[in-house]
Coordinates of C-alpha atoms and ligand atoms in Angstrom, one line a residue:
M1141 CA 116.4 120.2 106.0
A1142 CA 118.8 117.3 106.3
R1143 CA 117.9 114.0 104.6
V1144 CA 117.6 110.7 106.4
E1145 CA 117.1 107.4 104.7
L1146 CA 114.4 105.1 106.2
Y1147 CA 115.1 101.4 106.1
D1148 CA 112.4 99.0 107.2
T1149 CA 113.2 95.5 108.4
T1150 CA 109.7 94.5 109.5
L1151 CA 109.8 91.6 107.0
R1152 CA 113.0 90.2 108.4
D1153 CA 113.8 91.4 112.0
G1154 CA 110.1 92.1 112.7
T1155 CA 109.1 88.5 111.9
Q1156 CA 111.5 87.3 114.7
M1157 CA 109.0 88.5 117.2
E1158 CA 107.2 85.8 119.1
G1159 CA 103.6 85.4 117.8
I1160 CA 104.3 86.8 114.3
S1161 CA 104.3 84.6 111.3
L1162 CA 103.9 86.2 107.9
S1163 CA 103.0 84.4 104.7
V1164 CA 104.6 85.4 101.4
E1165 CA 101.3 87.1 100.5
D1166 CA 101.3 89.0 103.8
K1167 CA 104.9 90.2 103.2
L1168 CA 104.1 91.4 99.7
K1169 CA 101.1 93.3 101.0
I1170 CA 103.1 94.9 103.7
A1171 CA 105.9 95.8 101.3
Q1172 CA 103.3 97.6 99.1
K1173 CA 102.1 99.6 102.1
L1174 CA 105.6 100.5 103.2
D1175 CA 106.2 101.8 99.7
E1176 CA 103.1 104.0 99.9
L1177 CA 104.3 105.3 103.3
G1178 CA 107.5 106.5 101.5
I1179 CA 110.0 104.1 103.1
H1180 CA 113.2 104.2 101.1
Y1181 CA 114.5 100.7 101.6
I1182 CA 112.4 97.5 102.4
E1183 CA 114.4 94.6 103.7
G1184 CA 112.5 91.5 102.4
G1185 CA 114.3 88.8 104.3
W1186 CA 117.3 86.5 104.2
P1187 CA 117.1 84.6 100.9
G1188 CA 119.8 82.1 101.9
S1189 CA 118.0 81.1 105.1
N1190 CA 114.7 79.7 103.9
P1191 CA 112.6 79.0 100.8
K1192 CA 109.8 81.4 101.9
D1193 CA 112.1 84.4 101.8
A1194 CA 113.5 83.2 98.5
E1195 CA 110.0 83.0 97.1
F1196 CA 109.3 86.5 98.4
F1197 CA 112.1 87.9 96.3
V1198 CA 110.9 86.2 93.2
R1199 CA 107.4 87.6 93.6
A1200 CA 108.6 91.0 94.8
Q1201 CA 110.1 91.6 91.4
S1202 CA 106.5 92.2 90.1
L1203 CA 105.6 94.7 92.8
R1204 CA 105.1 98.1 91.4
L1205 CA 107.0 100.3 93.9
T1206 CA 107.2 104.0 93.5
N1207 CA 109.4 105.1 96.5
A1208 CA 111.1 102.0 97.9
K1209 CA 113.9 99.8 96.8
I1210 CA 114.0 96.2 98.0
A1211 CA 117.0 95.0 100.0
A1212 CA 118.1 91.4 100.6
F1213 CA 119.9 90.5 103.8
G1214 CA 122.7 88.0 104.3
S1215 CA 126.1 87.6 106.0
T1216 CA 129.6 88.3 104.8
R1217 CA 131.3 85.4 103.1
R1218 CA 132.5 82.5 105.2
A1219 CA 136.1 82.2 106.5
G1220 CA 138.4 80.7 104.0
V1221 CA 136.0 80.8 101.0
R1222 CA 136.3 83.2 98.0
A1223 CA 133.4 85.6 97.8
E1224 CA 132.4 84.4 94.4
D1225 CA 132.2 80.8 95.7
D1226 CA 130.2 81.6 98.8
P1227 CA 126.6 80.1 98.7
N1228 CA 125.2 82.8 100.9
L1229 CA 126.4 85.6 98.6
R1230 CA 125.1 83.6 95.7
A1231 CA 121.6 83.5 97.2
L1232 CA 121.8 87.3 97.7
L1233 CA 122.6 87.8 94.0
D1234 CA 119.8 85.4 93.1
A1235 CA 117.3 87.6 94.9
H1236 CA 117.8 90.2 92.2
T1237 CA 117.4 93.2 94.5
P1238 CA 118.9 96.7 93.8
A1239 CA 120.3 96.7 97.4
V1240 CA 121.9 94.1 99.6
T1241 CA 122.6 94.3 103.3
L1242 CA 125.7 92.4 104.5
V1243 CA 125.9 91.7 108.2
G1244 CA 129.4 91.2 109.5
K1245 CA 131.1 91.0 112.9
A1246 CA 132.5 94.2 114.4
N1247 CA 133.4 92.7 117.8
A1248 CA 136.8 91.2 118.4
E1249 CA 135.5 88.7 121.0
H1250 CA 132.7 87.4 118.7
V1251 CA 135.3 86.9 115.8
R1252 CA 137.3 84.7 118.1
L1253 CA 134.4 82.8 119.9
V1254 CA 131.6 82.7 117.2
L1255 CA 133.4 82.8 113.9
E1256 CA 136.5 81.0 115.3
T1257 CA 138.7 82.8 112.9
T1258 CA 141.4 85.5 113.1
R1259 CA 140.8 89.3 113.3
E1260 CA 142.5 89.7 109.9
E1261 CA 140.4 87.1 108.2
N1262 CA 137.2 88.8 109.5
L1263 CA 138.4 92.1 108.0
A1264 CA 139.1 90.3 104.7
M1265 CA 135.6 88.7 104.8
I1266 CA 134.1 92.1 105.2
R1267 CA 136.2 93.7 102.5
D1268 CA 135.8 90.9 99.9
S1269 CA 132.1 90.6 100.4
V1270 CA 131.4 94.3 100.1
A1271 CA 133.7 94.7 97.1
Y1272 CA 132.1 91.7 95.4
M1273 CA 128.6 93.1 95.8
K1274 CA 129.7 96.6 94.7
G1275 CA 131.2 94.9 91.6
Q1276 CA 127.8 93.4 90.9
G1277 CA 126.3 96.9 90.9
K1278 CA 124.5 96.7 94.2
V1279 CA 123.7 99.4 96.8
V1280 CA 125.5 97.9 99.8
F1281 CA 124.7 98.4 103.4
F1282 CA 127.1 97.0 105.9
D1283 CA 125.4 96.0 109.1
A1284 CA 128.1 96.0 111.8
E1285 CA 126.7 93.4 114.2
H1286 CA 127.3 94.0 118.0
F1287 CA 129.1 97.2 117.0
F1288 CA 128.4 99.1 120.3
D1289 CA 129.5 96.2 122.5
G1290 CA 132.6 95.8 120.3
F1291 CA 133.3 99.5 120.4
R1292 CA 133.1 99.4 124.2
D1293 CA 135.5 96.5 124.5
D1294 CA 137.9 97.2 121.6
A1295 CA 137.1 100.4 119.9
E1296 CA 140.1 100.2 117.5
Y1297 CA 139.1 96.9 116.1
A1298 CA 135.4 97.8 115.8
L1299 CA 136.4 100.9 113.7
E1300 CA 138.8 98.7 111.7
C1301 CA 135.8 96.6 110.6
L1302 CA 133.9 99.7 109.5
R1303 CA 137.0 101.0 107.7
A1304 CA 137.3 97.7 105.8
A1305 CA 133.7 98.0 104.6
A1306 CA 134.1 101.7 103.8
E1307 CA 137.2 101.1 101.7
A1308 CA 135.5 98.4 99.8
G1309 CA 132.8 100.8 98.8
A1310 CA 129.9 100.2 101.3
D1311 CA 127.2 102.9 100.8
C1312 CA 126.5 103.1 104.4
L1313 CA 128.0 101.7 107.7
V1314 CA 125.1 100.7 109.8
L1315 CA 126.0 100.5 113.5
C1316 CA 123.9 97.8 115.2
D1317 CA 123.0 97.6 118.8
T1318 CA 122.2 94.0 118.4
N1319 CA 121.7 93.3 122.1
G1320 CA 119.8 96.5 122.6
G1321 CA 121.4 97.4 125.9
T1322 CA 123.5 100.5 125.0
I1323 CA 122.7 103.7 126.8
T1324 CA 122.1 106.8 124.6
S1325 CA 125.3 108.7 125.5
K1326 CA 127.4 105.8 124.5
V1327 CA 125.6 105.6 121.1
V1328 CA 126.4 109.2 120.5
E1329 CA 130.1 108.7 121.3
A1330 CA 130.4 105.7 119.0
V1331 CA 128.5 107.3 116.1
A1332 CA 130.8 110.3 116.3
A1333 CA 133.8 108.1 116.2
A1334 CA 132.4 106.2 113.2
R1335 CA 131.5 109.5 111.4
R1336 CA 135.2 110.4 111.4
L1337 CA 135.8 107.6 108.9
G1338 CA 134.1 109.8 106.4
A1339 CA 131.5 107.3 105.1
P1340 CA 127.7 107.7 105.7
V1341 CA 126.7 106.1 109.0
G1342 CA 123.4 104.4 109.9
I1343 CA 121.8 103.0 113.1
H1344 CA 120.0 99.7 113.8
A1345 CA 118.8 99.7 117.4
H1346 CA 117.1 97.0 119.4
N1347 CA 114.9 97.9 122.3
D1348 CA 116.0 95.8 125.3
A1349 CA 116.7 98.9 127.4
D1350 CA 113.6 100.7 126.1
L1351 CA 115.9 103.1 124.3
A1352 CA 115.7 102.0 120.6
V1353 CA 113.8 105.1 119.4
A1354 CA 115.9 107.5 121.6
N1355 CA 119.1 105.9 120.5
S1356 CA 118.1 106.2 116.8
L1357 CA 117.2 109.9 117.1
A1358 CA 120.4 110.6 119.1
A1359 CA 122.4 108.8 116.4
V1360 CA 120.8 111.1 113.8
E1361 CA 121.7 114.1 115.9
A1362 CA 125.3 112.8 116.0
G1363 CA 125.4 112.6 112.2
A1364 CA 123.8 109.3 111.2
T1365 CA 121.8 109.6 107.9
H1366 CA 120.2 106.2 107.7
V1367 CA 117.8 104.7 110.3
Q1368 CA 116.7 101.0 110.4
G1369 CA 113.6 99.9 112.3
T1370 CA 110.3 98.1 112.0
I1371 CA 106.6 99.1 111.9
N1372 CA 105.2 99.1 115.5
G1373 CA 108.6 98.1 116.8
Y1374 CA 108.1 94.5 116.1
G1375 CA 111.2 92.3 116.6
E1376 CA 112.9 89.7 118.7
R1377 CA 112.7 90.0 122.5
C1378 CA 111.7 93.6 123.2
G1379 CA 111.6 94.6 119.6
N1380 CA 113.4 96.9 117.2
A1381 CA 113.4 100.7 116.9
N1382 CA 109.8 101.6 116.2
L1383 CA 109.7 103.5 112.9
V1384 CA 106.2 104.6 113.6
S1385 CA 107.6 106.7 116.4
V1386 CA 111.0 107.5 114.8
I1387 CA 109.4 109.0 111.7
P1388 CA 107.2 111.7 113.2
N1389 CA 110.0 112.5 115.7
L1390 CA 112.4 113.1 112.8
K1391 CA 110.0 115.1 110.7
L1392 CA 107.9 117.0 113.3
K1393 CA 110.3 117.5 116.1
M1394 CA 113.7 117.5 114.4
G1395 CA 112.7 119.1 111.1
I1396 CA 114.2 116.3 109.0
D1397 CA 112.6 115.8 105.7
C1398 CA 112.2 112.0 105.5
L1399 CA 108.6 111.7 104.2
S1400 CA 106.1 114.1 102.6
D1401 CA 103.3 115.5 104.6
E1402 CA 100.8 113.4 102.7
Q1403 CA 102.8 110.2 103.4
L1404 CA 103.1 111.1 107.1
A1405 CA 99.3 111.5 107.3
R1406 CA 99.0 107.8 106.5
L1407 CA 101.2 106.7 109.4
T1408 CA 98.3 105.7 111.6
E1409 CA 96.5 103.8 108.9
I1410 CA 99.6 101.9 107.9
S1411 CA 100.6 101.1 111.5
H1412 CA 97.1 99.5 112.0
Y1413 CA 97.2 97.8 108.7
V1414 CA 100.5 96.1 109.5
S1415 CA 99.2 95.0 112.9
E1416 CA 96.1 93.5 111.3
V1417 CA 98.1 91.6 108.7
A1418 CA 100.5 90.4 111.4
N1419 CA 97.5 89.4 113.5
M1420 CA 98.8 91.5 116.5
V1421 CA 96.4 93.6 118.6
P1422 CA 97.3 97.3 117.9
N1423 CA 98.5 99.0 121.1
P1424 CA 95.9 101.7 121.9
H1425 CA 98.6 103.6 123.9
A1426 CA 101.1 103.7 121.2
P1427 CA 102.6 107.2 120.8
Y1428 CA 101.3 109.1 117.8
V1429 CA 99.1 106.4 116.3
G1430 CA 97.4 104.7 119.2
A1431 CA 93.6 105.1 119.6
S1432 CA 94.2 106.7 122.9
A1433 CA 97.2 108.9 121.9
F1434 CA 95.0 112.0 121.6
T1435 CA 92.0 111.0 123.7
H1436 CA 90.7 113.5 126.1
K1437 CA 88.8 112.0 129.0
A1438 CA 88.1 115.2 130.7
G1439 CA 85.0 115.5 132.8
L1440 CA 84.6 119.0 131.4
H1441 CA 82.2 120.6 129.1
V1442 CA 83.0 119.8 125.5
A1443 CA 83.4 123.5 124.6
A1444 CA 86.1 123.9 127.2
I1445 CA 88.1 120.9 125.8
V1446 CA 87.8 122.3 122.3
K1447 CA 89.1 125.7 123.5
A1448 CA 91.9 124.2 125.5
E1449 CA 92.8 121.6 122.9
S1450 CA 96.3 122.7 121.9
S1451 CA 97.4 122.9 125.5
Y1452 CA 96.5 119.3 126.1
Q1453 CA 98.3 117.7 123.1
H1454 CA 101.8 117.9 121.9
M1455 CA 100.9 118.1 118.2
E1456 CA 98.0 118.0 115.8
P1457 CA 96.9 114.4 115.5
E1458 CA 95.9 114.9 111.9
L1459 CA 99.5 115.2 110.9
V1460 CA 100.0 111.5 111.4
G1461 CA 96.5 110.6 110.4
N1462 CA 95.3 110.1 113.9
E1463 CA 92.4 111.9 115.4
K1464 CA 91.5 113.6 118.6
R1465 CA 88.9 111.7 120.5
I1466 CA 86.6 113.3 123.1
L1467 CA 85.0 110.5 124.9
V1468 CA 81.6 112.2 125.1
S1469 CA 81.3 112.1 121.4
E1470 CA 83.2 109.8 119.2
L1471 CA 81.7 111.2 116.0
A1472 CA 84.3 113.9 115.6
G1473 CA 87.0 113.1 113.0
Y1474 CA 85.1 110.8 110.7
R1475 CA 85.4 113.2 107.8
N1476 CA 88.5 111.4 106.6
V1477 CA 86.6 108.2 106.5
L1478 CA 84.1 109.8 104.1
T1479 CA 86.9 111.1 102.0
K1480 CA 88.3 107.6 101.8
L1481 CA 85.0 106.2 100.8
K1482 CA 84.8 108.8 98.1
E1483 CA 88.1 107.5 96.7
R1484 CA 86.4 104.1 96.5
G1485 CA 83.4 105.4 94.6
V1486 CA 81.0 105.8 97.5
D1487 CA 80.1 109.5 97.7
I1488 CA 78.4 110.4 101.0
P1489 CA 77.9 114.2 101.7
P1490 CA 79.5 114.7 105.2
S1491 CA 76.7 116.7 106.8
G1492 CA 73.6 114.9 105.6
E1493 CA 71.3 112.2 107.0
E1494 CA 73.3 109.4 105.2
A1495 CA 76.5 110.3 106.9
R1496 CA 74.8 110.4 110.3
R1497 CA 73.4 106.9 109.7
L1498 CA 76.7 105.5 108.5
L1499 CA 78.5 106.9 111.6
E1500 CA 75.9 105.3 113.8
Q1501 CA 76.5 102.0 112.1
V1502 CA 80.2 102.4 112.4
K1503 CA 79.8 103.0 116.1
L1504 CA 77.5 100.1 116.5
A1505 CA 79.8 97.8 114.6
E1506 CA 82.8 99.0 116.7
S1507 CA 80.9 98.2 119.9
Q1508 CA 80.5 94.7 118.5
G1509 CA 84.2 94.3 118.1
Y1510 CA 84.6 95.3 114.4
Q1511 CA 87.6 97.1 113.2
Y1512 CA 88.0 98.1 109.6
E1513 CA 91.6 99.1 109.1
G1514 CA 92.6 95.8 107.7
A1515 CA 89.2 95.0 106.0
E1516 CA 88.4 97.8 103.6
A1517 CA 86.0 95.7 101.5
S1518 CA 83.8 95.1 104.5
F1519 CA 83.9 98.8 105.3
E1520 CA 82.9 99.7 101.8
L1521 CA 80.0 97.4 102.0
L1522 CA 78.9 98.9 105.3
A1523 CA 78.8 102.3 103.6
R1524 CA 77.0 100.9 100.5
R1525 CA 74.4 99.3 102.7
S1526 CA 73.7 102.6 104.4
Q1527 CA 72.8 104.2 101.1
P1528 CA 69.2 104.3 100.0
G1529 CA 68.2 101.8 97.3
Y1530 CA 71.1 99.4 97.9
E1531 CA 70.1 95.8 96.9
P1532 CA 72.4 93.1 98.2
P1533 CA 73.1 90.6 95.4
F1534 CA 72.1 87.7 97.7
E1535 CA 70.7 87.0 101.1
L1536 CA 71.3 84.1 103.3
K1537 CA 67.9 83.2 104.8
D1538 CA 68.9 80.3 106.9
F1539 CA 71.7 77.9 107.5
L1540 CA 72.3 74.6 109.4
V1541 CA 75.8 73.3 109.9
V1542 CA 76.5 69.8 111.3
V1543 CA 79.9 68.7 112.4
R1544 CA 80.3 65.0 113.1
R1545 CA 83.3 62.9 114.2
H1546 CA 83.2 59.5 112.5
S1547 CA 84.9 56.5 114.0
E1548 CA 83.8 53.7 111.7
P1549 CA 86.9 52.0 110.4
E1550 CA 85.5 51.7 106.8
R1551 CA 85.5 55.5 106.6
G1552 CA 89.3 55.6 106.7
A1553 CA 91.3 56.8 109.6
A1554 CA 89.5 56.6 112.9
G1555 CA 88.2 60.0 114.1
E1556 CA 87.6 61.5 110.7
M1557 CA 85.8 64.9 111.0
L1558 CA 82.9 65.5 108.7
A1559 CA 81.1 68.8 108.2
E1560 CA 77.9 69.4 106.2
A1561 CA 76.0 72.6 105.6
A1562 CA 72.5 73.2 104.4
V1563 CA 71.6 76.7 103.3
K1564 CA 68.6 78.6 102.1
V1565 CA 69.7 81.6 99.9
R1566 CA 67.7 84.2 98.1
V1567 CA 69.3 85.2 94.8
E1568 CA 67.5 87.8 92.8
A1569 CA 63.8 86.7 93.1
E1570 CA 64.5 83.0 93.7
T1571 CA 65.1 81.1 96.9
L1572 CA 67.4 78.1 96.6
H1573 CA 68.2 75.3 98.9
T1574 CA 71.7 73.8 98.7
V1575 CA 73.7 71.3 100.6
A1576 CA 77.5 70.7 100.6
E1577 CA 80.1 68.8 102.6
G1578 CA 83.4 70.4 103.5
D1579 CA 86.6 70.0 105.4
G1580 CA 85.2 72.0 108.2
P1581 CA 82.0 73.9 109.0
V1582 CA 83.2 77.1 107.3
N1583 CA 84.3 75.4 104.2
A1584 CA 81.0 73.5 104.0
L1585 CA 79.1 76.7 104.4
D1586 CA 81.2 78.4 101.7
L1587 CA 80.7 75.5 99.3
A1588 CA 76.9 75.4 99.9
V1589 CA 76.4 79.1 99.3
R1590 CA 78.6 79.1 96.2
K1591 CA 76.6 76.3 94.8
A1592 CA 73.6 78.6 94.8
L1593 CA 75.4 81.7 93.6
V1594 CA 77.3 80.1 90.8
E1595 CA 74.1 79.2 89.0
F1596 CA 73.5 83.0 88.6
H1597 CA 77.2 84.2 88.4
P1598 CA 79.4 81.4 87.0
T1599 CA 82.5 83.6 87.1
L1600 CA 82.3 83.5 90.9
E1601 CA 84.2 80.2 90.5
A1602 CA 87.4 82.3 90.2
V1603 CA 87.1 83.7 93.8
K1604 CA 89.2 81.8 96.2
L1605 CA 89.9 82.2 99.9
V1606 CA 93.6 82.7 100.5
D1607 CA 93.9 83.5 104.2
Y1608 CA 91.8 83.1 107.3
K1609 CA 92.7 84.6 110.6
V1610 CA 90.9 84.4 113.9
R1611 CA 91.4 86.6 116.9
I1612 CA 89.7 86.7 120.2
V1613 CA 88.8 90.3 121.2
D1614 CA 87.3 91.5 124.3
S1615 CA 83.9 93.1 123.6
P1616 CA 84.0 96.8 124.4
S1617 CA 81.0 96.2 126.7
G1618 CA 83.1 93.6 128.6
T1619 CA 80.3 91.1 128.7
A1620 CA 81.6 88.3 126.4
A1621 CA 84.6 87.3 124.4
I1622 CA 84.1 88.1 120.7
V1623 CA 85.7 86.3 117.8
R1624 CA 87.0 88.4 115.0
V1625 CA 87.6 86.7 111.7
L1626 CA 89.5 88.2 108.8
I1627 CA 89.3 86.6 105.4
E1628 CA 91.4 87.4 102.5
S1629 CA 90.1 86.5 99.0
T1630 CA 91.4 86.7 95.5
D1631 CA 90.0 86.4 92.0
G1632 CA 93.5 86.0 90.6
E1633 CA 93.8 89.7 89.8
H1634 CA 92.7 91.5 93.0
T1635 CA 92.8 90.6 96.6
W1636 CA 90.5 92.0 99.3
T1637 CA 89.9 91.5 103.0
T1638 CA 86.7 91.2 104.9
V1639 CA 85.8 91.0 108.5
G1640 CA 83.2 89.4 110.7
C1641 CA 82.6 89.5 114.4
S1642 CA 80.4 87.4 116.7
P1643 CA 80.6 85.5 119.9
N1644 CA 80.2 82.4 117.7
I1645 CA 83.1 81.6 115.4
I1646 CA 81.0 80.1 112.7
E1647 CA 78.8 83.1 112.5
A1648 CA 81.9 85.4 112.5
S1649 CA 83.3 83.3 109.7
W1650 CA 80.1 83.4 107.8
L1651 CA 79.9 87.2 108.1
A1652 CA 83.4 87.7 106.7
L1653 CA 82.8 85.1 104.0
S1654 CA 79.5 86.5 102.8
D1655 CA 81.0 90.0 102.7
S1656 CA 83.8 88.7 100.5
L1657 CA 81.3 87.2 98.0
E1658 CA 79.0 90.2 98.2
W1659 CA 81.9 92.6 97.6
W1660 CA 83.1 90.7 94.6
L1661 CA 79.6 90.5 93.1
V1662 CA 79.0 94.3 93.7
R1663 CA 82.4 95.6 92.8
R1664 CA 84.3 93.3 90.6
L1665 CA 81.5 91.7 88.7
G1666 CA 80.0 95.2 88.3
E1667 CA 83.3 96.5 86.8
K1668 CA 83.5 93.6 84.4
T1669 CA 80.1 93.9 82.9
E1670 CA 80.2 97.7 82.7
Ligands
LIG2079 ZN1 118.4 93.4 114.4

């Protein structure tokens, strides 16, 4: 089977999408998952463009990646400057990545209007920048911006730009459909022309004509060996080529060996994980990985559906880690959930009473708006709580939260918000009453509960909340809007995420918060004292 290199740009192009903003921590977590999925190159960002991306590259050096190499993105040198004096190229080198992606113009009109330089100088910019980076020992991808529009208007010059990059040693010439409006037959034509230069060719397609996945696959059929895209198709305007669709099409439909079977089976999980971290609602109708992708809503007898299964779905959902859903019974397919729990040290026999009770709880929680893909610590607790003899390390008996807006001038700025929480917590055999003030109601609750817990577990001081995300979800019953809160915590060594759902934002926050503390006390403290 032919090889195709997968290049993910979720962390750069994907973050251009309206509504997506990723912290450095988020980006590192996503990079780790992309590596687990088996992506070959992960573009981390544009180090010359903002300090957040520069910080990502510093911290990415301590990621332990087994499959992927990190790439830094930047443009070719400026007109009239030597490559070694160009600040942008300097920032790329400072990112210390094995690969760099240089974006350059491949469109004669853009050279004149945007770069305001000559056609010859643009070629020299490409040649010098690629050669300089090769001289520094980098894997160099040349992203030919607006290539397809350039090829349509002036094919000879567009190919001239590619040739300049190829002659300077670029490892791959990546043809970009930057405006995303190219029709598939034109992509095939241009890829074939680029292939004649003899260097490896790649594709970077945007989705403005809803053709990004089709164009990427057609480019591969025409000889491209490198595909760029993003998880869930995130990206500016209508998005980028969706790798979550590209990958199974390449592997299952075209027989191209881009990932192992085990990696492919994690596609659904990782797609959902990235949407949770990006705080985007997963699309239930997404091909391959959507919750409805293999849902059978037939008003038939179950046995008939089971018999006719293969005639109603284009492939086995398990291959991409999804599952068939038959709406009369949602319990099918939870076996992999049990396998996953086993990996985390919670062993539940799949056919016993315990499994049945857990599945009932999962169903109940889902009906209340819970989703566990991005919150494995809460899921693990759910499983632990369903086991006989589980003793929670603490229990919140009661809480009262007061929020007050002060306007007395002696309290500082007019309109200062004050929050105070009073809690009653049972720890071991004792019941404690504590009170704390905080920046907001959730912070006050957190501080009050910790006050009680720290008396018993002083090392809990190390646990810090690093991220807090709120999303409104429609309750599956359609009766009320539900708030889902995701909290990410760290003890300096590990990070974990927990979730809480309620129509009340304080209760939802509390549920996520108490899961975070409980998980740490059960798992991490347990490990340390063992
Ligand atoms: Zn792009």
